[in-house]
């Protein structure tokens, strides 16, 4: 009778060396597969004498069963081991610090827009927005900008049709407000405006804020009082304003408003070009013709209006030398502005 102890020893020692699923299936091929060592034993049947064949066959089957059992045990051991390894590999340490992602911040123009809005809202201004596409009437004619005025020139205005255009300022918001509301009126109209102009301090698209106050007894003093309050909140408590005579078709008198230089305190520096003053906006007393164009009686009511360029305020406040920086999407630049 053939002794299978040698094969059994081999199976035992080979199986004990198996360390993972791949080696396990190699083992199975080598010993338990169709062409494996144990199946090979059956081939020896030919040389076994007929009377011993049944015993031999039974013994081979016993070896196969024995090896299969060992294999099954090893298989569950390996499965468990591999699962454990996988859990270890995929484990997440919830106590690890999270990857840092820089929080987004507002664009400097948005930041200053919000600050300006909140200053004027604090003085009781209602904030309104109007269309960026305007017609000649609202953008020019009813604001007393007559047909031959240079600001209508092709070089400044983006005309869309003979009558429609991209608004060149937020001042048409004055007309739209006075058409819709009766005095007392106190509105702030922020928005994008468009002009065919581009250099270090001009962009074809920029932001303005229009202010309009209409009531009985409104004077230039009210304008200066409000603007004093505005510049103090934007540029610091000691900032003063100075009004210089100017000309706009929709205001009479018209003024250009300067602020005392917040860089040098008025002594003269490169920011204020040695003058101690910086020009920040235009304004004035609403022209009687404009009130009449909106069916408001100039004998009863008067108004003040102003227009502020948001980019200019932002450039002054942060010392930004070039308009192009607002539109370059340079994250190193943009990340510097925090509310
Ligand atoms: N609309 C003028 C501009 O864009 C700015 C302006 C000046 C607005 C005087 C006003 C004002 O309301 O009274 O240049």
Short mmCIF file of C-alpha atoms in Angstrom, two decimals, residues 16-290:
data_model
loop_
_atom_site.label_atom_id
_atom_site.label_comp_id
_atom_site.label_asym_id
_atom_site.label_seq_id
_atom_site.Cartn_x
_atom_site.Cartn_y
_atom_site.Cartn_z
CA UNK A 16 1.88 27.06 5.86
CA UNK A 17 4.01 29.28 3.61
CA UNK A 18 0.96 30.71 1.82
CA UNK A 19 0.59 34.36 2.84
CA UNK A 20 -2.02 35.86 0.52
CA UNK A 21 -4.82 35.14 -1.93
CA UNK A 22 -2.50 34.91 -4.94
CA UNK A 23 -0.26 32.33 -3.32
CA UNK A 24 -3.33 30.45 -2.15
CA UNK A 25 -4.66 30.06 -5.67
CA UNK A 26 -1.20 28.99 -6.85
CA UNK A 27 -1.27 26.33 -4.14
CA UNK A 28 -4.71 25.17 -5.26
CA UNK A 29 -3.52 24.83 -8.90
CA UNK A 30 -0.48 22.86 -7.83
CA UNK A 31 -2.14 20.38 -5.45
CA UNK A 32 -5.92 20.32 -5.84
CA UNK A 33 -6.44 21.42 -9.46
CA UNK A 34 -7.25 19.04 -12.33
CA UNK A 35 -3.60 18.75 -13.28
CA UNK A 36 -2.41 18.98 -9.66
CA UNK A 37 -0.34 16.56 -7.61
CA UNK A 38 -3.31 14.85 -5.91
CA UNK A 39 -5.20 14.31 -9.18
CA UNK A 40 -1.92 12.92 -10.48
CA UNK A 41 -2.09 10.14 -7.87
CA UNK A 42 -5.17 8.71 -9.57
CA UNK A 43 -3.08 8.15 -12.68
CA UNK A 44 -1.00 5.69 -10.72
CA UNK A 45 -4.14 3.52 -10.47
CA UNK A 46 -3.07 1.68 -13.65
CA UNK A 47 -0.08 0.19 -11.94
CA UNK A 48 -2.05 -0.90 -8.85
CA UNK A 49 -3.05 -4.60 -8.74
CA UNK A 50 -6.84 -5.04 -9.36
CA UNK A 51 -7.65 -6.25 -5.82
CA UNK A 52 -6.00 -3.20 -4.30
CA UNK A 53 -7.65 -0.66 -6.63
CA UNK A 54 -10.66 0.10 -4.36
CA UNK A 55 -8.48 0.67 -1.30
CA UNK A 56 -6.07 2.80 -3.31
CA UNK A 57 -8.87 4.90 -4.76
CA UNK A 58 -10.39 5.41 -1.33
CA UNK A 59 -7.02 6.43 0.13
CA UNK A 60 -6.45 9.01 -2.63
CA UNK A 61 -9.92 10.45 -2.04
CA UNK A 62 -9.18 10.70 1.65
CA UNK A 63 -5.97 12.63 0.92
CA UNK A 64 -7.90 14.94 -1.41
CA UNK A 65 -10.58 15.55 1.20
CA UNK A 66 -7.97 16.14 3.88
CA UNK A 67 -6.08 18.60 1.67
CA UNK A 68 -9.31 20.33 0.65
CA UNK A 69 -10.23 20.83 4.32
CA UNK A 70 -6.82 22.29 5.11
CA UNK A 71 -7.16 24.51 2.07
CA UNK A 72 -10.62 25.74 3.20
CA UNK A 73 -9.30 26.61 6.62
CA UNK A 74 -6.39 28.51 5.13
CA UNK A 75 -8.76 30.27 2.75
CA UNK A 76 -10.92 31.70 5.53
CA UNK A 77 -7.80 32.65 7.46
CA UNK A 78 -6.47 34.57 4.45
CA UNK A 79 -9.81 36.22 3.74
CA UNK A 80 -9.97 37.48 7.27
CA UNK A 81 -6.37 38.62 7.13
CA UNK A 82 -6.85 40.47 3.83
CA UNK A 83 -10.00 42.15 5.06
CA UNK A 84 -8.13 43.32 8.15
CA UNK A 85 -5.31 44.66 5.96
CA UNK A 86 -7.85 46.48 3.80
CA UNK A 87 -9.51 48.08 6.80
CA UNK A 88 -6.10 49.22 7.99
CA UNK A 89 -5.26 50.62 4.57
CA UNK A 90 -8.54 52.46 4.18
CA UNK A 91 -8.79 53.66 7.73
CA UNK A 92 -9.34 57.39 8.18
CA UNK A 93 -7.87 59.10 11.19
CA UNK A 94 -10.64 61.49 12.10
CA UNK A 95 -8.35 63.24 14.57
CA UNK A 96 -5.95 64.36 11.79
CA UNK A 97 -6.10 68.09 11.01
CA UNK A 98 -8.09 68.74 7.84
CA UNK A 99 -6.37 69.87 4.65
CA UNK A 100 -6.46 73.65 4.64
CA UNK A 101 -8.35 75.33 1.87
CA UNK A 102 -8.04 79.11 1.74
CA UNK A 103 -11.48 80.64 2.24
CA UNK A 104 -12.69 82.74 -0.65
CA UNK A 105 -12.91 86.47 -0.18
CA UNK A 106 -14.73 89.24 -1.93
CA UNK A 107 -13.27 91.11 -4.88
CA UNK A 108 -12.02 94.55 -3.72
CA UNK A 109 -14.66 96.24 -5.88
CA UNK A 110 -17.42 94.17 -4.26
CA UNK A 111 -15.94 94.87 -0.84
CA UNK A 112 -15.91 98.65 -1.33
CA UNK A 113 -19.33 98.56 -3.03
CA UNK A 114 -20.75 96.88 0.06
CA UNK A 115 -19.03 99.34 2.38
CA UNK A 116 -20.30 102.32 0.41
CA UNK A 117 -23.82 100.93 0.30
CA UNK A 118 -23.81 100.38 4.03
CA UNK A 119 -22.58 103.94 4.71
CA UNK A 120 -25.40 105.43 2.61
CA UNK A 121 -27.98 102.94 3.87
CA UNK A 122 -27.00 104.19 7.34
CA UNK A 123 -28.04 107.69 6.24
CA UNK A 124 -31.42 106.36 5.09
CA UNK A 125 -30.81 105.87 1.38
CA UNK A 126 -32.95 103.32 -0.45
CA UNK A 127 -30.81 101.15 -2.76
CA UNK A 128 -32.18 100.61 -6.28
CA UNK A 129 -30.85 98.93 -9.40
CA UNK A 130 -31.76 99.73 -12.99
CA UNK A 131 -31.06 98.26 -16.46
CA UNK A 132 -27.58 98.44 -17.98
CA UNK A 133 -29.12 98.93 -21.40
CA UNK A 134 -30.66 102.38 -21.60
CA UNK A 135 -32.19 104.63 -24.21
CA UNK A 136 -31.05 108.05 -25.33
CA UNK A 137 -33.87 109.73 -23.41
CA UNK A 138 -32.95 108.39 -19.96
CA UNK A 139 -29.19 108.38 -20.42
CA UNK A 140 -28.96 111.83 -22.02
CA UNK A 141 -31.92 113.94 -23.09
CA UNK A 142 -33.98 114.08 -19.92
CA UNK A 143 -30.79 114.60 -17.92
CA UNK A 144 -30.38 117.77 -19.94
CA UNK A 145 -27.50 116.34 -21.97
CA UNK A 146 -28.49 117.84 -25.28
CA UNK A 147 -27.98 116.42 -28.74
CA UNK A 148 -24.68 118.15 -29.42
CA UNK A 149 -23.08 117.37 -26.06
CA UNK A 150 -19.61 115.84 -26.45
CA UNK A 151 -20.34 112.95 -24.04
CA UNK A 152 -22.71 111.54 -26.65
CA UNK A 153 -19.80 111.16 -29.02
CA UNK A 154 -19.25 107.81 -30.67
CA UNK A 155 -15.87 107.67 -28.94
CA UNK A 156 -17.44 107.50 -25.49
CA UNK A 157 -20.73 105.73 -25.87
CA UNK A 158 -21.31 102.12 -26.85
CA UNK A 159 -24.38 102.50 -29.05
CA UNK A 160 -26.43 99.36 -29.63
CA UNK A 161 -28.96 100.89 -32.04
CA UNK A 162 -29.76 104.43 -33.02
CA UNK A 163 -31.62 104.81 -29.71
CA UNK A 164 -30.29 102.12 -27.36
CA UNK A 165 -26.92 102.15 -25.62
CA UNK A 166 -24.98 100.71 -22.70
CA UNK A 167 -25.54 103.31 -19.99
CA UNK A 168 -22.54 105.62 -19.72
CA UNK A 169 -23.34 106.54 -16.12
CA UNK A 170 -25.80 105.65 -13.37
CA UNK A 171 -27.50 109.06 -13.68
CA UNK A 172 -30.44 107.65 -15.73
CA UNK A 173 -31.37 106.09 -12.38
CA UNK A 174 -32.35 109.62 -11.31
CA UNK A 175 -34.91 109.85 -14.10
CA UNK A 176 -36.25 106.34 -13.55
CA UNK A 177 -36.64 106.99 -9.82
CA UNK A 178 -38.39 110.35 -10.26
CA UNK A 179 -40.73 108.77 -12.83
CA UNK A 180 -41.69 106.10 -10.32
CA UNK A 181 -41.65 107.89 -6.96
CA UNK A 182 -42.92 111.16 -5.55
CA UNK A 183 -40.66 113.23 -3.25
CA UNK A 184 -39.34 112.82 -0.64
CA UNK A 185 -36.82 110.71 -2.56
CA UNK A 186 -33.53 109.43 -1.18
CA UNK A 187 -31.98 106.76 -3.36
CA UNK A 188 -28.62 105.21 -4.09
CA UNK A 189 -28.20 103.53 -7.48
CA UNK A 190 -25.12 101.30 -7.73
CA UNK A 191 -24.29 99.63 -11.02
CA UNK A 192 -22.04 98.90 -13.95
CA UNK A 193 -21.51 101.60 -16.54
CA UNK A 194 -19.77 101.49 -19.90
CA UNK A 195 -17.56 103.81 -21.88
CA UNK A 196 -15.25 103.30 -24.80
CA UNK A 197 -12.15 104.18 -22.84
CA UNK A 198 -9.22 102.11 -21.59
CA UNK A 199 -5.93 103.00 -19.90
CA UNK A 200 -4.29 102.77 -16.44
CA UNK A 201 -7.16 104.62 -14.77
CA UNK A 202 -10.03 103.85 -17.15
CA UNK A 203 -11.79 100.62 -18.04
CA UNK A 204 -14.58 100.18 -20.62
CA UNK A 205 -16.75 98.77 -17.83
CA UNK A 206 -16.70 100.17 -14.32
CA UNK A 207 -18.93 100.75 -11.30
CA UNK A 208 -20.67 103.91 -10.26
CA UNK A 209 -22.98 104.90 -7.47
CA UNK A 210 -25.55 107.55 -8.07
CA UNK A 211 -27.12 109.41 -5.19
CA UNK A 212 -30.32 111.41 -5.48
CA UNK A 213 -32.19 113.28 -2.78
CA UNK A 214 -35.30 115.30 -3.64
CA UNK A 215 -37.39 117.07 -1.04
CA UNK A 216 -38.46 120.54 0.04
CA UNK A 217 -35.52 122.79 0.90
CA UNK A 218 -32.61 120.57 -0.17
CA UNK A 219 -29.42 122.61 -0.70
CA UNK A 220 -25.75 122.20 -1.53
CA UNK A 221 -25.08 122.16 2.23
CA UNK A 222 -27.00 118.90 2.50
CA UNK A 223 -24.78 117.46 -0.23
CA UNK A 224 -21.62 118.50 1.56
CA UNK A 225 -22.92 117.22 4.91
CA UNK A 226 -23.72 113.79 3.49
CA UNK A 227 -20.45 113.55 1.60
CA UNK A 228 -18.49 114.61 4.70
CA UNK A 229 -20.12 111.74 6.51
CA UNK A 230 -19.37 109.39 3.63
CA UNK A 231 -15.65 110.24 3.34
CA UNK A 232 -15.13 110.09 7.10
CA UNK A 233 -16.53 106.58 7.18
CA UNK A 234 -14.58 105.45 4.12
CA UNK A 235 -11.23 107.15 4.69
CA UNK A 236 -11.09 107.93 8.40
CA UNK A 237 -12.45 110.40 10.94
CA UNK A 238 -10.16 113.34 10.11
CA UNK A 239 -11.01 113.44 6.40
CA UNK A 240 -12.53 116.69 5.11
CA UNK A 241 -14.22 117.61 1.84
CA UNK A 242 -13.78 120.59 -0.44
CA UNK A 243 -16.21 121.58 -3.17
CA UNK A 244 -14.93 123.14 -6.38
CA UNK A 245 -17.18 124.66 -9.02
CA UNK A 246 -17.62 122.43 -12.04
CA UNK A 247 -20.09 121.71 -14.80
CA UNK A 248 -22.54 118.87 -15.39
CA UNK A 249 -25.66 119.37 -17.52
CA UNK A 250 -27.91 117.73 -14.90
CA UNK A 251 -26.82 119.83 -11.90
CA UNK A 252 -26.77 123.57 -11.31
CA UNK A 253 -24.62 124.54 -9.54
CA UNK A 254 -22.27 121.61 -10.13
CA UNK A 255 -19.32 120.73 -7.97
CA UNK A 256 -16.31 118.49 -8.01
CA UNK A 257 -15.66 117.07 -4.57
CA UNK A 258 -12.15 116.65 -3.20
CA UNK A 259 -11.16 114.93 0.03
CA UNK A 260 -8.24 116.01 2.16
CA UNK A 261 -5.38 113.62 1.42
CA UNK A 262 -5.62 110.74 3.88
CA UNK A 263 -2.08 109.69 3.03
CA UNK A 264 -0.24 112.87 4.07
CA UNK A 265 -3.01 114.61 6.01
CA UNK A 266 -2.94 117.57 3.61
CA UNK A 267 0.79 118.37 3.62
CA UNK A 268 1.25 117.20 0.04
CA UNK A 269 2.56 113.83 -1.20
CA UNK A 270 2.71 111.72 -4.35
CA UNK A 271 -0.86 110.44 -3.91
CA UNK A 272 -2.35 113.95 -3.89
CA UNK A 273 0.34 115.22 -6.28
CA UNK A 274 1.49 117.76 -3.74
CA UNK A 275 -1.88 119.52 -3.48
CA UNK A 276 -3.14 118.00 -0.23
CA UNK A 277 -6.47 117.19 -1.93
CA UNK A 278 -7.79 114.25 -3.98
CA UNK A 279 -10.77 114.47 -6.32
CA UNK A 280 -13.30 111.74 -5.58
CA UNK A 281 -16.65 112.53 -7.14
CA UNK A 282 -19.01 114.89 -8.92
CA UNK A 283 -22.30 116.26 -7.75
CA UNK A 284 -24.49 119.28 -7.37
CA UNK A 285 -27.97 120.64 -7.00
CA UNK A 286 -30.36 118.90 -9.38
CA UNK A 287 -30.94 121.11 -12.42
CA UNK A 288 -34.49 122.52 -12.45
CA UNK A 289 -34.85 121.33 -16.03
CA UNK A 290 -34.28 117.74 -14.89
#
